[in-house]
Coordinates of C-alpha atoms and ligand atoms in Angstrom, one line a residue:
M1 CA 3.8 75.7 17.5
N2 CA 7.2 77.5 17.8
P3 CA 7.7 81.1 16.6
I4 CA 9.3 81.2 13.1
S5 CA 12.7 79.4 13.6
Y6 CA 15.3 77.4 12.0
P7 CA 13.6 74.5 10.1
S8 CA 14.7 70.9 10.8
P9 CA 16.7 69.0 8.0
H10 CA 13.5 67.5 6.6
Q11 CA 12.0 70.9 6.4
L12 CA 15.0 72.0 4.4
C13 CA 14.1 69.5 1.8
S14 CA 10.4 70.5 1.8
T15 CA 11.0 74.1 0.9
L16 CA 8.7 75.0 -2.0
C17 CA 9.1 78.1 -4.2
M18 CA 6.0 79.2 -6.2
R19 CA 5.4 82.1 -8.5
G20 CA 2.5 84.2 -9.4
Q21 CA 1.8 87.7 -10.5
G22 CA 3.0 90.3 -7.9
V23 CA 0.3 92.9 -7.9
V24 CA 1.3 94.9 -4.8
K25 CA 5.1 95.5 -3.9
G26 CA 6.6 94.7 -0.6
Y27 CA 7.7 91.8 1.5
A28 CA 5.9 89.7 4.0
I29 CA 7.1 86.8 6.3
G30 CA 4.4 85.0 8.2
R31 CA 2.2 82.0 8.9
A32 CA -0.3 80.8 6.3
V33 CA -3.9 80.9 7.1
V34 CA -5.8 79.0 4.5
M35 CA -9.2 80.1 3.4
G36 CA -11.8 77.4 2.8
A37 CA -13.2 77.1 -0.7
A38 CA -16.6 75.6 -0.4
A39 CA -16.7 74.6 -4.0
L40 CA -13.8 72.3 -3.5
E41 CA -15.3 70.6 -0.6
V42 CA -18.8 70.0 -1.7
A43 CA -20.5 66.6 -1.1
H44 CA -21.6 64.9 -4.3
Y45 CA -24.6 62.6 -3.9
R46 CA -27.8 61.7 -5.7
I47 CA -31.1 62.4 -4.1
Q48 CA -34.2 60.3 -4.2
P49 CA -36.6 61.2 -7.1
E50 CA -39.3 62.2 -4.6
A51 CA -36.9 64.6 -2.9
V52 CA -36.4 66.7 -6.1
D53 CA -38.9 69.5 -5.1
K54 CA -37.5 69.8 -1.6
E55 CA -33.9 70.0 -3.0
C56 CA -34.9 72.7 -5.4
E57 CA -36.4 74.7 -2.6
R58 CA -33.4 74.2 -0.5
L59 CA -31.3 75.7 -3.5
K60 CA -33.7 78.6 -3.9
T61 CA -33.7 79.5 -0.3
A62 CA -29.9 79.5 -0.2
L63 CA -29.7 81.7 -3.3
V64 CA -32.1 84.3 -1.7
A65 CA -30.1 84.2 1.6
A66 CA -26.8 84.7 -0.1
S67 CA -28.1 87.4 -2.3
G68 CA -29.6 89.1 0.7
E69 CA -26.3 88.9 2.5
L70 CA -24.5 90.5 -0.4
Q71 CA -27.1 93.4 -0.5
T72 CA -26.8 94.0 3.3
T73 CA -22.9 94.2 3.0
A74 CA -23.3 96.6 0.0
G75 CA -25.6 98.8 2.0
S76 CA -23.2 99.0 5.0
L77 CA -19.8 99.6 3.4
P78 CA -17.1 101.3 5.5
D79 CA -16.3 104.8 4.3
D80 CA -12.8 103.8 3.2
A81 CA -13.9 100.7 1.2
P82 CA -12.8 100.9 -2.5
R83 CA -15.5 102.7 -4.3
E84 CA -16.4 100.1 -6.8
M85 CA -17.1 97.6 -4.0
G86 CA -20.7 98.6 -3.7
A87 CA -21.3 98.1 -7.4
L88 CA -19.5 94.8 -7.4
L89 CA -21.5 93.4 -4.5
T90 CA -24.7 94.5 -6.3
V91 CA -23.5 92.7 -9.4
H92 CA -22.9 89.5 -7.4
S93 CA -26.3 89.7 -5.8
M94 CA -27.9 90.2 -9.3
L95 CA -26.0 87.2 -10.6
L96 CA -27.6 85.0 -7.9
N97 CA -31.0 86.3 -8.8
D98 CA -30.6 85.4 -12.5
P99 CA -33.6 83.2 -13.3
M100 CA -31.4 81.2 -15.8
L101 CA -29.0 80.2 -12.9
V102 CA -32.0 79.0 -10.8
Q103 CA -33.7 77.3 -13.8
Q104 CA -30.6 75.5 -15.1
T105 CA -29.4 74.4 -11.6
C106 CA -32.9 73.0 -10.8
D107 CA -32.9 71.2 -14.1
L108 CA -29.8 69.3 -13.0
I109 CA -31.4 68.4 -9.7
T110 CA -34.6 67.2 -11.5
E111 CA -33.0 65.4 -14.4
R112 CA -29.9 64.0 -12.9
H113 CA -30.9 63.9 -9.2
Y114 CA -27.8 65.8 -8.2
N115 CA -27.9 67.2 -4.7
A116 CA -28.1 71.1 -4.8
E117 CA -24.4 71.6 -4.0
W118 CA -23.4 69.2 -6.8
A119 CA -25.8 70.8 -9.3
L120 CA -24.6 74.3 -8.4
T121 CA -20.9 73.5 -8.9
T122 CA -21.7 71.8 -12.2
Q123 CA -23.6 74.8 -13.4
A124 CA -20.8 77.1 -12.1
Q125 CA -18.3 75.1 -14.1
V126 CA -20.4 75.5 -17.3
L127 CA -20.6 79.3 -16.8
S128 CA -17.0 79.6 -16.0
E129 CA -16.1 77.7 -19.2
Q130 CA -18.3 80.2 -21.2
F131 CA -16.5 83.2 -19.6
A132 CA -13.1 81.6 -20.1
M133 CA -13.8 81.5 -23.8
M134 CA -14.6 85.1 -24.2
E135 CA -12.1 87.1 -26.1
D136 CA -12.1 90.2 -24.1
S137 CA -9.7 89.8 -21.2
Y138 CA -11.8 92.1 -18.9
L139 CA -14.9 89.9 -19.4
R140 CA -12.8 86.7 -19.0
E141 CA -11.8 87.9 -15.6
R142 CA -15.4 88.5 -14.8
G143 CA -16.0 84.8 -14.8
A144 CA -14.5 85.1 -11.2
D145 CA -17.5 87.0 -10.2
I146 CA -19.8 84.1 -11.1
R147 CA -17.5 81.7 -9.2
Q148 CA -17.4 83.9 -6.1
A149 CA -21.0 84.5 -6.0
I150 CA -21.7 80.8 -6.2
E151 CA -19.0 80.0 -3.5
R152 CA -21.2 82.1 -1.1
V153 CA -24.3 80.1 -1.9
L154 CA -22.4 76.9 -1.2
R155 CA -21.3 78.4 2.1
V156 CA -25.0 79.1 3.0
L157 CA -25.9 75.5 1.9
S158 CA -23.2 74.1 4.1
G159 CA -24.2 76.2 7.0
S160 CA -20.6 77.3 7.4
T161 CA -20.0 81.1 8.1
V162 CA -16.4 80.7 9.0
L163 CA -14.1 82.4 6.6
L164 CA -10.7 81.6 8.1
P165 CA -9.6 79.1 10.7
Q166 CA -8.4 80.5 14.2
L167 CA -4.7 79.6 14.4
K168 CA -4.6 79.4 18.2
E169 CA -1.0 78.2 18.4
V170 CA 0.4 81.2 16.4
P171 CA 1.9 83.8 18.7
A172 CA 0.1 87.2 18.5
D173 CA 3.2 89.0 17.2
E174 CA 3.5 86.8 14.2
A175 CA 2.1 88.0 10.9
L176 CA -0.7 86.1 9.2
I177 CA -0.8 85.6 5.4
V178 CA -4.1 84.7 3.8
V179 CA -3.9 81.9 1.2
A180 CA -7.0 81.4 -0.9
R181 CA -8.3 80.0 -4.2
D182 CA -9.8 83.4 -4.9
I183 CA -11.3 86.1 -2.7
S184 CA -14.6 87.6 -3.4
P185 CA -15.2 91.4 -2.9
A186 CA -17.5 90.6 0.0
D187 CA -14.9 88.5 1.7
M188 CA -12.2 90.8 0.9
L189 CA -14.1 93.6 2.8
K190 CA -14.3 91.3 5.8
L191 CA -10.6 90.5 5.7
R192 CA -9.8 94.2 5.4
G193 CA -10.5 94.7 9.1
G194 CA -7.9 92.1 10.0
R195 CA -4.1 92.7 10.2
F196 CA -3.0 90.5 7.4
A197 CA 0.6 90.8 6.0
A198 CA -0.2 89.6 2.6
F199 CA -2.8 88.1 0.3
L200 CA -2.1 85.1 -1.9
T201 CA -4.6 83.7 -4.4
D202 CA -4.4 80.8 -6.8
L203 CA -6.6 82.6 -9.3
G204 CA -7.0 86.2 -10.4
G205 CA -5.0 88.7 -12.4
P206 CA -4.0 92.4 -11.9
T207 CA -7.6 93.6 -12.1
S208 CA -9.0 91.0 -9.7
H209 CA -10.7 92.2 -6.6
T210 CA -7.8 90.8 -4.4
A211 CA -5.5 93.1 -6.4
I212 CA -7.7 96.1 -6.2
V213 CA -8.4 95.9 -2.4
A214 CA -4.8 94.8 -1.5
R215 CA -3.6 97.8 -3.4
S216 CA -5.9 100.1 -1.6
M217 CA -4.6 98.6 1.7
N218 CA -1.0 98.8 0.5
V219 CA -0.5 95.2 1.6
P220 CA 1.7 92.9 -0.6
A221 CA -0.2 90.6 -2.9
V222 CA 0.4 87.8 -5.3
V223 CA -2.3 86.4 -7.5
G224 CA -2.6 83.7 -10.1
I225 CA -0.3 81.3 -8.3
G226 CA -2.0 78.3 -9.6
N227 CA -1.9 75.7 -6.9
L228 CA -0.7 77.2 -3.6
R229 CA -3.8 76.5 -1.7
A230 CA -3.5 72.7 -2.2
L231 CA 0.1 72.7 -1.2
V232 CA 0.0 74.9 2.0
R233 CA -1.2 74.1 5.4
D234 CA -2.4 76.4 8.2
G235 CA 0.6 77.6 10.1
D236 CA 3.2 77.0 7.4
V237 CA 5.8 79.7 7.2
L238 CA 5.5 81.8 4.1
V239 CA 7.8 84.4 2.6
V240 CA 6.1 86.7 0.0
D241 CA 7.9 89.0 -2.5
G242 CA 5.1 91.1 -3.9
A243 CA 7.3 92.7 -6.6
T244 CA 8.5 89.5 -8.3
G245 CA 5.5 87.3 -7.3
A246 CA 7.7 84.8 -5.5
V247 CA 6.3 82.8 -2.6
L248 CA 8.5 80.5 -0.5
V249 CA 6.9 77.9 1.7
N250 CA 8.8 76.7 4.9
P251 CA 12.0 78.2 3.6
P252 CA 15.3 77.3 5.4
E253 CA 16.7 79.8 7.9
F254 CA 19.3 81.2 5.5
A255 CA 16.5 82.2 3.1
L256 CA 14.4 83.6 6.0
N257 CA 17.3 85.7 7.0
E258 CA 17.8 86.9 3.4
Y259 CA 14.2 87.9 3.2
R260 CA 14.2 89.5 6.7
R261 CA 17.1 91.6 5.5
R262 CA 15.3 92.5 2.2
Q263 CA 12.1 93.3 4.1
A264 CA 14.1 95.6 6.5
A265 CA 16.0 97.2 3.7
Y266 CA 12.7 97.9 1.8
A267 CA 11.2 99.4 4.9
D268 CA 14.2 101.6 5.4
D269 CA 14.1 102.5 1.8
R270 CA 10.4 103.5 2.1
A271 CA 11.1 105.4 5.2
E272 CA 14.0 107.3 3.6
L273 CA 11.9 108.0 0.6
S274 CA 9.0 109.3 2.6
L275 CA 11.4 112.1 3.8
L276 CA 11.4 113.3 0.2
R277 CA 7.6 113.8 0.3
D278 CA 8.0 117.6 0.7
A279 CA 11.3 117.9 -1.1
E280 CA 11.3 119.7 -4.3
A281 CA 11.6 117.6 -7.5
I282 CA 14.5 119.4 -8.9
T283 CA 17.5 118.2 -10.8
L284 CA 21.1 118.8 -9.8
D285 CA 21.2 121.7 -12.4
G286 CA 18.0 123.4 -11.2
V287 CA 15.3 122.1 -13.5
R288 CA 12.1 121.9 -11.7
V289 CA 10.0 118.8 -12.6
R290 CA 6.4 118.4 -11.9
L291 CA 5.4 114.9 -10.6
E292 CA 1.8 114.1 -10.7
A293 CA -0.4 111.1 -9.9
N294 CA -2.5 108.8 -12.0
I295 CA -5.7 107.6 -10.3
E296 CA -8.6 105.4 -11.3
L297 CA -11.0 106.2 -8.5
P298 CA -11.7 109.4 -6.7
E299 CA -10.6 108.2 -3.2
E300 CA -7.1 107.4 -4.6
A301 CA -6.6 111.2 -4.6
V302 CA -5.8 110.9 -0.9
A303 CA -2.9 108.6 -1.7
A304 CA -1.7 111.0 -4.4
L305 CA -1.7 113.9 -1.9
A306 CA 0.1 111.8 0.8
A307 CA 2.8 110.9 -1.8
G308 CA 3.3 114.7 -2.3
A309 CA 1.9 114.8 -5.9
D310 CA 1.9 118.2 -7.6
G311 CA -1.6 117.4 -9.0
I312 CA -3.5 114.7 -10.7
G313 CA -2.0 114.1 -14.1
L314 CA -4.4 111.4 -15.2
F315 CA -7.8 110.5 -13.7
R316 CA -9.0 107.5 -15.8
S317 CA -12.7 108.4 -15.5
E318 CA -13.8 105.2 -17.3
F319 CA -13.3 103.3 -14.0
L320 CA -16.4 105.1 -12.7
F321 CA -18.4 103.6 -15.6
M322 CA -17.0 99.9 -15.5
G323 CA -18.2 96.9 -13.5
R324 CA -21.7 98.2 -13.1
S325 CA -25.0 97.7 -14.9
T326 CA -26.0 101.4 -15.2
L327 CA -24.0 104.4 -16.2
P328 CA -23.2 107.0 -13.6
D329 CA -25.4 110.1 -14.0
E330 CA -24.4 113.8 -14.0
E331 CA -24.8 114.1 -10.3
E332 CA -22.8 111.1 -9.4
Q333 CA -20.0 112.1 -11.8
F334 CA -20.0 115.7 -10.5
R335 CA -19.6 114.5 -6.9
A336 CA -16.7 112.2 -8.0
Y337 CA -14.8 114.9 -9.9
A338 CA -15.5 117.6 -7.4
S339 CA -14.3 115.4 -4.5
V340 CA -10.9 114.9 -6.3
V341 CA -10.6 118.6 -6.9
Q342 CA -11.4 119.4 -3.2
T343 CA -9.0 116.7 -2.0
M344 CA -6.2 118.1 -4.2
A345 CA -6.7 121.5 -2.6
G346 CA -5.8 123.9 -5.4
R347 CA -3.4 121.5 -7.3
P348 CA -4.5 121.0 -10.9
V349 CA -6.6 117.9 -11.6
T350 CA -6.5 116.3 -15.1
I351 CA -9.6 114.3 -15.8
R352 CA -9.6 112.2 -18.9
T353 CA -13.0 111.8 -20.6
L354 CA -14.3 108.3 -21.0
D355 CA -11.7 106.1 -22.7
I356 CA -13.9 103.1 -23.2
G357 CA -13.6 100.4 -25.9
S358 CA -10.7 98.0 -26.8
D359 CA -9.3 96.6 -23.4
K360 CA -11.9 98.5 -21.3
T361 CA -15.6 97.8 -22.1
L362 CA -18.8 98.9 -20.4
D363 CA -20.8 96.1 -18.8
G364 CA -23.1 94.4 -21.3
E365 CA -21.2 95.9 -24.2
V366 CA -19.3 93.0 -25.8
A367 CA -16.5 94.2 -28.3
V368 CA -17.8 93.1 -31.6
A369 CA -15.4 95.1 -33.8
A370 CA -12.8 92.9 -35.6
N371 CA -10.1 95.2 -34.3
P372 CA -11.4 97.0 -31.3
A373 CA -8.1 98.8 -30.5
L374 CA -8.5 100.5 -33.9
G375 CA -12.3 100.9 -33.6
L376 CA -14.9 103.0 -31.9
R377 CA -13.0 103.7 -28.7
A378 CA -12.3 106.7 -26.4
I379 CA -13.2 110.0 -28.1
R380 CA -14.6 108.2 -31.1
Y381 CA -17.0 106.4 -28.8
C382 CA -17.9 109.7 -27.0
L383 CA -18.6 111.6 -30.2
A384 CA -20.8 108.9 -31.4
N385 CA -22.7 108.8 -28.2
P386 CA -23.3 112.5 -27.6
E387 CA -25.7 111.9 -24.6
I388 CA -23.0 110.0 -22.6
F389 CA -20.4 112.6 -23.6
S390 CA -22.6 115.6 -22.7
T391 CA -23.4 114.2 -19.3
Q392 CA -19.7 113.8 -18.5
L393 CA -18.9 117.3 -19.8
R394 CA -21.6 118.9 -17.8
A395 CA -20.3 117.2 -14.6
L396 CA -16.8 118.3 -15.4
L397 CA -17.9 122.0 -16.1
R398 CA -19.8 121.9 -12.7
A399 CA -16.8 120.5 -10.9
S400 CA -14.6 123.3 -12.3
L401 CA -16.4 125.6 -10.0
H402 CA -14.5 124.0 -7.1
G403 CA -10.9 124.2 -8.6
K404 CA -8.7 123.8 -11.6
I405 CA -9.7 121.1 -13.9
R406 CA -7.8 120.1 -17.0
I407 CA -10.1 118.1 -19.5
L408 CA -8.0 115.5 -21.3
I409 CA -9.2 113.9 -24.5
P410 CA -8.0 110.3 -25.2
M411 CA -7.2 108.8 -28.6
I412 CA -7.3 112.1 -30.6
S413 CA -6.1 111.5 -34.2
H414 CA -7.7 114.4 -36.2
M415 CA -8.0 118.1 -35.7
H416 CA -11.7 117.9 -36.5
E417 CA -12.1 115.8 -33.4
V418 CA -10.7 118.7 -31.3
H419 CA -13.2 121.1 -32.9
A420 CA -16.0 118.5 -32.2
V421 CA -15.1 118.4 -28.6
R422 CA -15.1 122.1 -28.3
Q423 CA -18.6 122.2 -29.9
A424 CA -19.7 119.4 -27.5
I425 CA -18.5 121.6 -24.5
E426 CA -20.4 124.6 -25.8
T427 CA -23.5 122.3 -26.0
A428 CA -23.0 121.1 -22.5
C429 CA -22.7 124.8 -21.3
A430 CA -25.9 125.7 -23.0
E431 CA -27.7 122.7 -21.4
L432 CA -26.4 123.8 -18.0
D433 CA -27.5 127.5 -18.8
A434 CA -31.0 126.3 -19.7
R435 CA -31.3 124.5 -16.3
G436 CA -29.8 127.4 -14.4
V437 CA -27.1 125.2 -13.0
P438 CA -23.9 127.0 -12.0
Y439 CA -20.5 126.0 -13.7
A440 CA -17.1 127.6 -14.5
R441 CA -15.3 128.0 -17.8
N442 CA -11.8 128.1 -16.2
Y443 CA -11.0 124.6 -17.4
E444 CA -8.1 123.8 -19.8
L445 CA -8.4 121.5 -22.7
G446 CA -5.7 119.0 -23.7
A447 CA -5.2 115.8 -25.6
M448 CA -3.5 112.5 -25.1
V449 CA -0.8 111.9 -27.6
E450 CA -1.1 108.2 -28.0
I451 CA -1.6 107.7 -31.7
P452 CA 1.6 108.2 -33.8
A453 CA -0.2 110.3 -36.4
I454 CA -0.7 113.2 -33.9
A455 CA 2.9 112.9 -32.5
I456 CA 4.2 113.2 -36.1
A457 CA 1.9 116.1 -37.1
I458 CA 1.7 117.7 -33.7
E459 CA 1.8 121.4 -34.6
P460 CA -1.9 122.2 -35.0
F461 CA -2.6 120.3 -31.8
V462 CA 0.0 122.2 -29.8
E463 CA -1.4 125.4 -31.1
N464 CA -5.1 124.7 -30.6
L465 CA -4.8 122.9 -27.1
D466 CA -3.7 124.1 -23.7
F467 CA -1.7 121.0 -22.9
L468 CA -0.7 117.6 -24.1
S469 CA -0.1 114.3 -22.3
I470 CA 1.8 111.5 -24.0
G471 CA 0.1 108.1 -23.3
T472 CA 3.1 105.9 -23.9
N473 CA 1.2 102.6 -23.3
D474 CA -0.9 103.1 -26.4
L475 CA 1.8 105.1 -28.3
I476 CA 4.1 102.1 -28.1
Q477 CA 1.3 99.8 -29.1
Y478 CA 0.3 101.7 -32.1
T479 CA 3.8 102.6 -33.2
L480 CA 5.1 99.1 -33.1
A481 CA 1.8 97.4 -34.0
I482 CA 2.1 95.3 -30.8
D483 CA -1.2 94.5 -28.9
R484 CA -0.2 95.7 -25.4
G485 CA -2.3 93.0 -23.8
D486 CA -1.0 90.1 -25.9
N487 CA 1.5 87.9 -24.0
N488 CA 2.7 86.3 -27.3
V489 CA 4.1 89.5 -28.6
A490 CA 5.0 91.1 -25.1
E491 CA 8.7 90.8 -25.9
L492 CA 8.4 93.1 -28.8
Y493 CA 6.7 95.8 -26.7
D494 CA 9.7 98.0 -26.5
P495 CA 9.4 101.5 -24.8
M496 CA 13.1 102.1 -25.9
H497 CA 12.5 101.6 -29.6
P498 CA 14.1 104.6 -31.3
A499 CA 10.9 105.3 -33.2
V500 CA 8.9 105.7 -29.9
L501 CA 11.6 107.9 -28.4
R502 CA 11.7 110.2 -31.4
L503 CA 7.9 110.6 -31.2
I504 CA 8.2 111.4 -27.6
A505 CA 11.0 113.8 -28.3
H506 CA 9.1 115.4 -31.2
T507 CA 6.1 116.2 -29.1
I508 CA 8.1 117.5 -26.2
N509 CA 10.1 119.8 -28.5
A510 CA 6.9 121.1 -30.2
G511 CA 5.4 121.9 -26.7
E512 CA 8.6 123.6 -25.7
R513 CA 8.6 125.9 -28.8
A514 CA 4.9 126.8 -28.3
G515 CA 5.3 127.3 -24.5
K516 CA 2.6 124.6 -23.9
P517 CA 3.1 121.9 -21.2
V518 CA 3.8 118.3 -22.2
A519 CA 3.5 115.4 -19.8
V520 CA 4.0 111.7 -20.0
C521 CA 1.2 109.7 -18.2
G522 CA 1.8 106.2 -19.5
E523 CA 3.7 103.6 -17.5
M524 CA 7.0 104.9 -18.6
A525 CA 6.6 108.0 -16.4
G526 CA 6.7 105.8 -13.2
D527 CA 9.4 103.5 -14.3
V528 CA 12.5 104.7 -12.4
R529 CA 14.8 102.8 -14.9
V530 CA 13.8 105.3 -17.7
T531 CA 13.5 108.5 -15.6
R532 CA 16.9 109.7 -16.8
M533 CA 16.0 109.0 -20.4
L534 CA 12.8 111.0 -20.1
L535 CA 14.6 113.8 -18.6
G536 CA 17.2 113.6 -21.4
L537 CA 14.3 113.9 -23.8
G538 CA 13.4 117.2 -22.2
L539 CA 10.4 115.9 -20.1
T540 CA 9.5 118.1 -17.1
E541 CA 6.1 116.7 -16.3
F542 CA 5.6 113.1 -15.2
S543 CA 2.4 111.4 -14.1
M544 CA 2.4 108.0 -12.5
H545 CA 0.8 105.7 -9.8
P546 CA 1.2 107.4 -6.4
Q547 CA 3.3 104.6 -5.1
Q548 CA 6.0 105.3 -7.7
L549 CA 6.3 109.0 -7.2
L550 CA 9.0 109.2 -4.4
D551 CA 11.3 106.7 -6.3
V552 CA 11.0 109.0 -9.4
K553 CA 11.6 112.1 -7.3
K554 CA 14.7 110.6 -5.8
E555 CA 16.1 109.8 -9.3
V556 CA 15.2 113.3 -10.6
R557 CA 17.1 114.9 -7.7
L558 CA 20.3 112.8 -8.6
S559 CA 20.2 113.7 -12.3
H560 CA 21.8 116.5 -14.3
S561 CA 19.2 117.5 -16.8
N562 CA 21.4 119.4 -19.4
A563 CA 24.0 116.6 -19.5
L564 CA 21.3 114.1 -20.1
R565 CA 19.7 116.1 -22.8
T566 CA 23.1 116.4 -24.8
K567 CA 23.7 112.6 -24.5
V568 CA 20.1 111.6 -25.5
A569 CA 19.9 114.2 -28.3
S570 CA 23.1 112.8 -30.0
A571 CA 21.9 109.2 -29.6
L572 CA 18.6 110.0 -31.1
N573 CA 20.1 111.8 -34.1
R574 CA 22.0 108.7 -34.8
A575 CA 18.7 106.7 -34.3
E576 CA 20.7 104.4 -31.9
R577 CA 19.1 102.3 -29.3
I578 CA 19.9 104.3 -26.1
D579 CA 21.9 102.4 -23.6
L580 CA 20.3 103.3 -20.3
D581 CA 23.5 102.4 -18.3
S582 CA 25.3 105.3 -20.1
L583 CA 22.8 107.8 -18.7
V584 CA 24.6 108.2 -15.4
S585 CA 24.2 111.9 -15.1
Ligands
LIG601 C1 -1.6 105.3 -22.2 O1 -2.1 104.9 -23.2 O2 -0.3 105.5 -22.1 C2 -2.5 105.8 -21.1 C3 -2.0 106.4 -20.1 O3 -3.8 105.4 -21.2 P1 -4.3 103.9 -20.8 O4 -3.2 103.1 -20.2 O5 -5.5 104.2 -19.9 O6 -4.8 103.5 -22.1
LIG602 MG1 -4.1 105.0 -23.7

């Protein structure tokens, strides 16, 4: 095999362009290495009636072996593995121990005389369809867990332990790109050790394990491509654009050259941006802006620090609670919160209390409300479940001994909820006092502004709280009555709607008047296209994914805050749509 080179004329005709969902930005050019999917290659045959018992035994032995492998992997995770991996592997192992799975698969062997592999793939199909019909998108995606766990059993049944083929002809200096139907957490952990330039999967969405692990490795990834695995052969040349989700197969030389140029420009850009890591986030007219990071798991604080974040503006603590069968206890939560505080070395850490419900549910809790986004979610859920809330508050108070913690309450809509939270904190303190456990009271208390009602009637909240953080993701959803997860209305989800901008402006102005800090921690804060607009609204505190931080810092340093404020204020007064192109200073 030649190194990547000019394709022949027939290759020019065979260039294929596919598109999936880009979940980790960046470019990759390399050779495909196609991961086998045991489920696609299983032998289907009928067994003799007298062989039924033996076949059921073969199935059970494989289930036990696969479950054991998963437990062993969970027990020997590398230190830098994403935190939820252990829990995910345990869930996969539990799925394989489910007596229903064994029973129903054995029934297929007994009644239809299917061989074990065929029975298992048939049962997997039934379960996948049941998951696919679930309304909750998070649960729908969990159908992938069943499929991946069963894949492992099929591999055990086939006696195959090879994950990826060895591409002997590929020169060592050429990058390899993994192409798979889907990648289970256990396999993703194995692949982590290799030097892969990108991950491409036919299945999966932004919360799939491929996306989570690829993000933690900072390797470009595209998921949900549909049919790539069937169309690509080992050694094919692939080009991946992790931002747009485009994948080119055996592209012509001119396209390769174009992507080499983009890849180099992107690398230069990142290198140039990294020089800004220690530069101040200050506008041309001297307004100092705080740039903080959003994290979902404690170990991501390291990336926040590496990006030069001024602190953690949003730790979505619910990610500690999701994808597992038991809730984290006080001790586990304390260690998680304290580790973030210690990593951030004196910088403030904003920890949002459990924001569960609606699009984020606990395992085993199926959303039954007709309208979960308007139901018992976030602080409403916590106040209705005082045990869960108090456990979290105790962990937060204990972690406050190690540094500055800002407790952020999601989905506040009434002042009496703020009073109830203060009362709950007092109860948590009393519980710790009774046990003689040390804690600190040096926390600050703030609220998410994500329900229009509190943005409109903001004054008592500003007065009674230490800080506010605007959750634009939900604020837009509730202001415009657009389900943020519904593709059918995605076009109407408009961060630039004058009503949304006025609510943001009103909140920022109220904070300014009362001398209380106001941040934005929704996706808008990390979107460099709207940085100038937010500066124009008077925002001086942004919190975003660590990867977006330096881009935003660059934009801040090129902006003139006062000029932007004048322009944005006059457009807002006229309730005009703000033309972003006009915000050049
Ligand atoms: C928001 O609503 O803007 C926000 C930051 O919270 P989440 O996206 O977790 O709901
Ligand atoms: Mg929200």
